[in-house]
Structure formats: C-alpha cells, structure tokens
Amino acid sequence: MRVLIVLCLSLAAALPTQGSEAWFAQKVLPILKARCFECHSHGGKMKGGLALDSRSGWQTGGDNGPAIVPGKPEQSLLIKAVRYHDPDFEMPPSGRLPAEEIAVLEQWVKQGAPDPRQSQASLAKAGIDLEAGRRFWAFRPVNDPAPPAVKHRQWPRDALDHFILAAQEQAGIEPGPDANRETWLRRVSLDLTGLPPSEDELLAYLADRSPQADERVVDRLLGAKAYGERWARHWLDLTGYADMMGTSNSVYAEQSWRYRDYLIAAFNQDKPFDRFVREQIAGDLMPFEKPEERAENLTATGFLMVGDVEIVNPDKERMRADHIDSQMIKIGQAFLGMTLGCARCHDHKFDPIGVEDYYAMAGTLHSSPSTHKIPFGVWSQLNSLPLPETATQLAARRQREAAQQAQIAAWKAELGQLKAEQATLEKQLAALPAPSPKAGSALVTASSAQQQREIATPKDKAKPEPGPRAELTQRRDEVAAQIKQRAEAIAHAEFFSDQTPRAFAMQDGPRPADMPILVRGNPYAPSRVVPRGALRVASWAPFPAIAAGQSGRLQLAQWLADKQNPLTARVSVNRIWQKLFGSGLVPSVDYFGSRGERPTHPDLLDHLASRFMQGGWSQKALLRALVLSRSYRLSAANVAASMQRDPQNKLFWRMNRQRLDAEALRDALLAVSGELARSSGGPALVLEDPQNCGGLARSGINPPSYRHARPRPIQAVERTIYLPVMRLGFAGPDRLRAVFDFVDPAMIAGERPQTTVPTQSLFLLGNEMMRQRAQALAKLLLSSEADDETRLQRLWHRALNRSIKADERGQALSFLQGLRDSGSRQDLLPWTELCHSLLASNEFVFRF
C-alpha cells in the first residue's frame, strides 16, 4: 500500500500543474499556434504589430500596447478579444474559440501568464524605428544652404534663382524666355489678389519704365484688401470650412464666417506665420493686451472647430472621437504635410508615426471638448464662446438690441390689433344672412343606393359678386395673411434677439488628462494611457511638462511653430511655391511622407524655409521675393529642346499654365464687367430673412435649419469668398464652383485638381451668368466710347489685359459687322456676343 501511494505521488509530481511552464507548453501554446500565429508571429503577418510567438512579443504588444497583463484577465487585451464581447475587437476574426480554449487562456493569464519562451534578437518587434525615421529627408533639421554657383551669372535676380538655374545647367537645359510685361502683370495680379489688373492699372504700369516699376506693382497688390481675400481662400481649403454643420437637416453654422474674416485680416496684416499657427491651435490660451486681441485669438481657434461634424450622431463618444480625428488630420496635413489619421487605429504603415504619437497629440484635443449635447433630440452643437467687446462695440450692440426690442413690441401691438380686427370680421360675417344660391347655377346630381348629394360644378367657384360679404371676406383673408407674416417676424426676431458676438472657439475642459489608445479607434475599447506630446520623429527635445488643469494645446502649438520643427516651414513655403508656379518643389504638397514625392530642389526648399523663418515668418516678404524673381518671370511658352529633356517641367524652365480656379474666374468676370462689389465681410448666411430659416425653436426633435432661398442682392456681385459654402449643393450665385473643381467642404486639400471636362466649356458658352457679365461689359463699352476702334482697344485691355493686335482688330470688326448685317439694328447684341467670346476664351480662363 505504501509503495502504491509513493508511486501515485511520483506520477502526480510528474504531471504539469496549472500555472506551470509545462502546463503552458501542453495546454496554452497549442492554442496560440493553431489560432493566433498565422496573423501574429514574426514568421507571419504581425498584424497590428503584435507577435505572440515569444514572451517579449505579448509583453511589448502591438499598436495598442501589451496584449496581456499577468494575473489580470479583465485588463488583458488578448482575453478581451477572444471573449467576443466587443464587435469591433474580436479575435480570431474567423470565429469565436471554443469555450474550453477560452477558459484555458483565462486561467493561464490569471496564473501570471508563465511563458518560458525567449525572444531572439533577430525577432525584434516590427514597428517604429525613430532613428531610421529621422534620417528621412523631411525629418532632418532645416539647413540654410548657400546659393550655388551658375555659369550665366547675369540671369538670376534673386538668390532663389541660383538654385533653379544650377539644376537646369546641370541637366543641360536653358531657361525659356521672359514673359512680356503685360503677361507678367496679369499673372502677378491674379496670383496675389485673384483679380486681373484694371485698365487703369495696366496703362499705368506700361507707362512706368523705371527700374522700380515691378516692385511698385507688387507692393500695391500686397497692400490691397484683395490680397487677404485671395490667400484666405487658399487656407480655407485646408480646413473643411463651410457655413453649415454636417450634412443632416441643413443645420447652419452661424459663427463660421468669423473664422473666414479672421483669416482675411490675418493675411492682410501679414501676421507672422508662427503666430498664425499658435493662434489657430491655442489662441484661447495665449496672453492678450486688449479686447480686440482676445477676440482675435479666440476666433482663430475656429481652425479646429469648422469642418464636417456629424452632429446628429446619437453615439456621442464616437462623434467626439471622430471629431478629434478630423482635427488631427487637419493639423497633420495643414502644418506638417503628414497623414496622421492613419495612426488612429495602428502604427502608420509607411511613415515613422506610431499610434502612440497619434494619441499623444490627440490627448491635448481630448482635453478640450469641442461639442456639447443640446437639450433636445439627439443633436449636438459646436461650442461657441462670447467675444470680448470694446466699450464702443458694447454700446453699439445694446443700441441695436434696444431698437430690436422696440420693433418687437411694436409688432406685437400691431399683431394684437390685427387679431382683434379678425375677431370682429368673423362676427360681422356670421351676422350676415346666409347667401342664396345663384340663379342659373349648374348642379350635377350624383346618386347611389345609399345616398344622394349635390356637387357644385367649377362654375360656382367664380368670383363672389360685390357686396358686404365679399368685402368682409376679402378683408378677413388679408388680415389672416398679415397675422401670419407678423407672427413669423416676431418669432424670428425673438429667436435672434441676443446679438452678443460669439465665435466657434476652443476651450480647455474641466478635467484635462492624458488619453488612452483606442483599440482600432474604437472609443469603447480603451487601452493603455499615453502621455500628451507630439510626433517623436520630428521632435528635438522632450515635450514640455503640462501643468495640472491644462490641456497641452499651447505646448503643442509652440512645438508646431518652433524653428526647430523640420516640417512646418518646409510645408508652408512649398505650398506657397505651388500656388505661384503651379507645382510644388515637393509635388505632393500635402504629403511629405515616404510614399510622397521627393523634392525636385531640396536645397532650394531649405533655402526658402530658412529665409521664411529668418524673415520673421512674413508671407508677404516671401511672396514679394518669389514674384520678383527671374524664375517667376519666365514665359509659359514651350521650348522644344527643354521639352524633350524635361517634359514635366520639373526644373521650372518655363512657367506652368494654370486655369483660373472657380473663385478667381467668377471674381474676374465681375471685375472685367465693372460689376464687382467690394464687401466688408460678415455673415454669409442670410439669417435675417425669416424665409430662409426653419424650426426656430429650442425644443422639439430637430434644431433650426437654413435654406438659401433668398440671397442678399449684393451676393450676386460680391467676391466669391463671401458667399455661403453649403455642404450639400451650392447657393445660387456660386454655381460656377460646382463645375470648376471647388474643394468639397467635407475634404481638405492644399492643391486643387485642374480638370478639363466638357461641362466646363458648356458652362462658359451657355450659362446665364456668363451672358449677364458679357452684356454688362458691352453696355459699359457702348456707354463710354463712341467708335468701334476705341471700344475694341478697351475690351482687350479689360478682358485680356493686353493691347489688341492688328489681325484681331480686323476679325473683330468683321464679326460685329456680320451681326449688324444679319438684321440686328442695335449694337448691344453684337457687342455682347463679342464680349462673351473673349470671356469664354482660353486666354481669359487661363493664367499664363
């Protein structure tokens, strides 16, 4: 018996116990091999950066951190995944494991996850190699290379020309000829202001033969309000800006216009770009000296607010995560030229940006909530803040509000009188004897087995005969219409009675904190918490400490705008170069990552970035240098030898032809026809008209809505930047935007496509807007000049910004005479047709 007991004890000791390494080898490892290694091993795909074929693999974890917390199954991502409790986080994807296998894994983790496997150096985790990433050109520090020597030393006008010419000489290419003065003036006017030169500006420039003539033109253009209007629109393409919220129920974004006007003012003031960056990320956290500065700083953070926010989403946590994602994408693309959105769910597949980087930056935004739930329906709203006012502004607002309250009181008194009159009319009508049937009225009898009734024919619907009843009825209907109209006006005025200036603006939340990584971007699958910070691969020092109670946005803004940041200045100057030259020095202007295009002139890119920063981040100074350079002055004409060597013009041996974008085309048409109205900005939506507003109540199911049914008269002729930007469709005077590659406001883009499609030609030839502008131009010419010769010269000056050629004059005169001979006795039609032909021509639609 004693021998049997000893034998049993020996056998028991030889069997693996739960929690032992032998038990792991017999029970756990077979499950991992069969179920997990195909996608999570060094020899397999390593999805999500996770390897389970070594102890260090699950300890280090993948995109979402360690896969196992020893002794804590409830906190272990591996157990969470195999339990299939979260539809967005189920592993293996082919199907749920048998219950007994899940139990084994749970027991293994509960026992401390014993695992004797050792990782090998050759099986290091695939992931972010920061040191290797910093060797990529975009993440290297910006240097300041000296301009290279060139053979044709007389050709350059600016240091930047040396870089362009040196690359051409190395490739055996000679730069093309210079553009003539008229072409340069049209080009620089359109590029800097989005408007062609006026006839007076053209003639004044051609008469100025001094060496400073070009500089005077550029300084005039940079000092014009039109400059800010043009370059603000370029920036709006990077923000997802619109005057509406998301695409549901036409909910209006009442305060968006303030951010647009902030941009126009910022560009006109030549706000230093580093300050411009900081204001848009953390203006609410920046010091200020006066109310106007505080208001400007708050409004600037609209950069993070405007965008396609689906405020109807009932899942508020997901909506919040999605909005933060859109903010991250904007920051990455606008300032860094990087696609940060890729790292929401996993390490970036191509660039050294980890999921940790994403949530480090996102934590600063998560600590600054941008939306709030409104107290009815499932709707949310963007946060807005009241703007500080000066004493003068406050007094003016109170005067407006008092006048509005007086108007409401007067309308209510009038409404009471109308209702009293309505009641009296009803009593008077009721007191009249019932009308007798009209003699000779036609009656049709309809019979059936159940009933018999008389049906009056349409003859009985004729106008009632004059008399007391007819007069009372007519007046009753008039009063009812007036009551309806007045009640709507009162409801509208009361809804908008508070005229306190507000702006969509950022603000730190009550409990700023670091953010957890969201597994696969799912807000309901938080993983390990990541300290707030910035992109490690583009950082030169540890991220500054964030004081308690602060979001960290100010520190993020300072990191973005720091001269040591390798991306911000490069991305900015490259985008400016693209607007002027038609192609960026880095052709993929929105993406400086490994799958983007390499710089064609890396030293020139760094020269411009250094120059930009050393020049106080002045965009006007940089633009001035660029447009006065020899490279910018080149003609757009082809040179056969250069075309053969560099058909894509990557070396900029000629100027790239560019079609006018939608805004420049519409604005140029209005300017040439003499109809363009100058605007001071302000709301684009015509909310002051009750017919444009719906659901003006702060209760019920749906929020107030807007439809652009009745635009302001000035909107037909003011600059396109001031027109409403709708998220679904267009707003009337801006139909042209639908045809000429306007950026969808749900997207962001630093460079617009330039398509060539039949609908564009059809628009130019057949749209009523084109006809109206041509007729207005024809009337201007006919009213100001008495003879055809002078009119033709003026037409060419206005429309094409150059003098008419002899052969063109002959063709135009024949064209006019032909229409006159065909029966038109008036000059308006022939001149309208001629004007239309020029406005639809390539020479007008393109900038050469």
mmCIF file of C-alpha atoms in Angstrom, residues 577-584 652 655-658 751 847:
data_model
loop_
_atom_site.group_PDB
_atom_site.id
_atom_site.type_symbol
_atom_site.label_atom_id
_atom_site.label_comp_id
_atom_site.label_asym_id
_atom_site.label_seq_id
_atom_site.Cartn_x
_atom_site.Cartn_y
_atom_site.Cartn_z
ATOM 1 C CA TRP A 577 5.572 77.961 -54.263
ATOM 2 C CA GLN A 578 2.903 75.657 -55.689
ATOM 3 C CA LYS A 579 0.305 78.446 -55.770
ATOM 4 C CA LEU A 580 2.669 80.636 -57.807
ATOM 5 C CA PHE A 581 4.452 78.121 -60.015
ATOM 6 C CA GLY A 582 1.709 75.526 -60.499
ATOM 7 C CA SER A 583 3.711 72.684 -58.974
ATOM 8 C CA GLY A 584 5.410 72.312 -55.617
ATOM 9 C CA PHE A 652 10.872 75.033 -63.928
ATOM 10 C CA MET A 655 6.088 78.966 -66.203
ATOM 11 C CA ASN A 656 3.309 76.406 -65.825
ATOM 12 C CA ARG A 657 -0.009 77.414 -67.320
ATOM 13 C CA GLN A 658 -2.812 77.361 -64.771
ATOM 14 C CA GLU A 751 -3.791 71.753 -54.024
ATOM 15 C CA ARG A 847 -3.326 82.393 -66.389
#
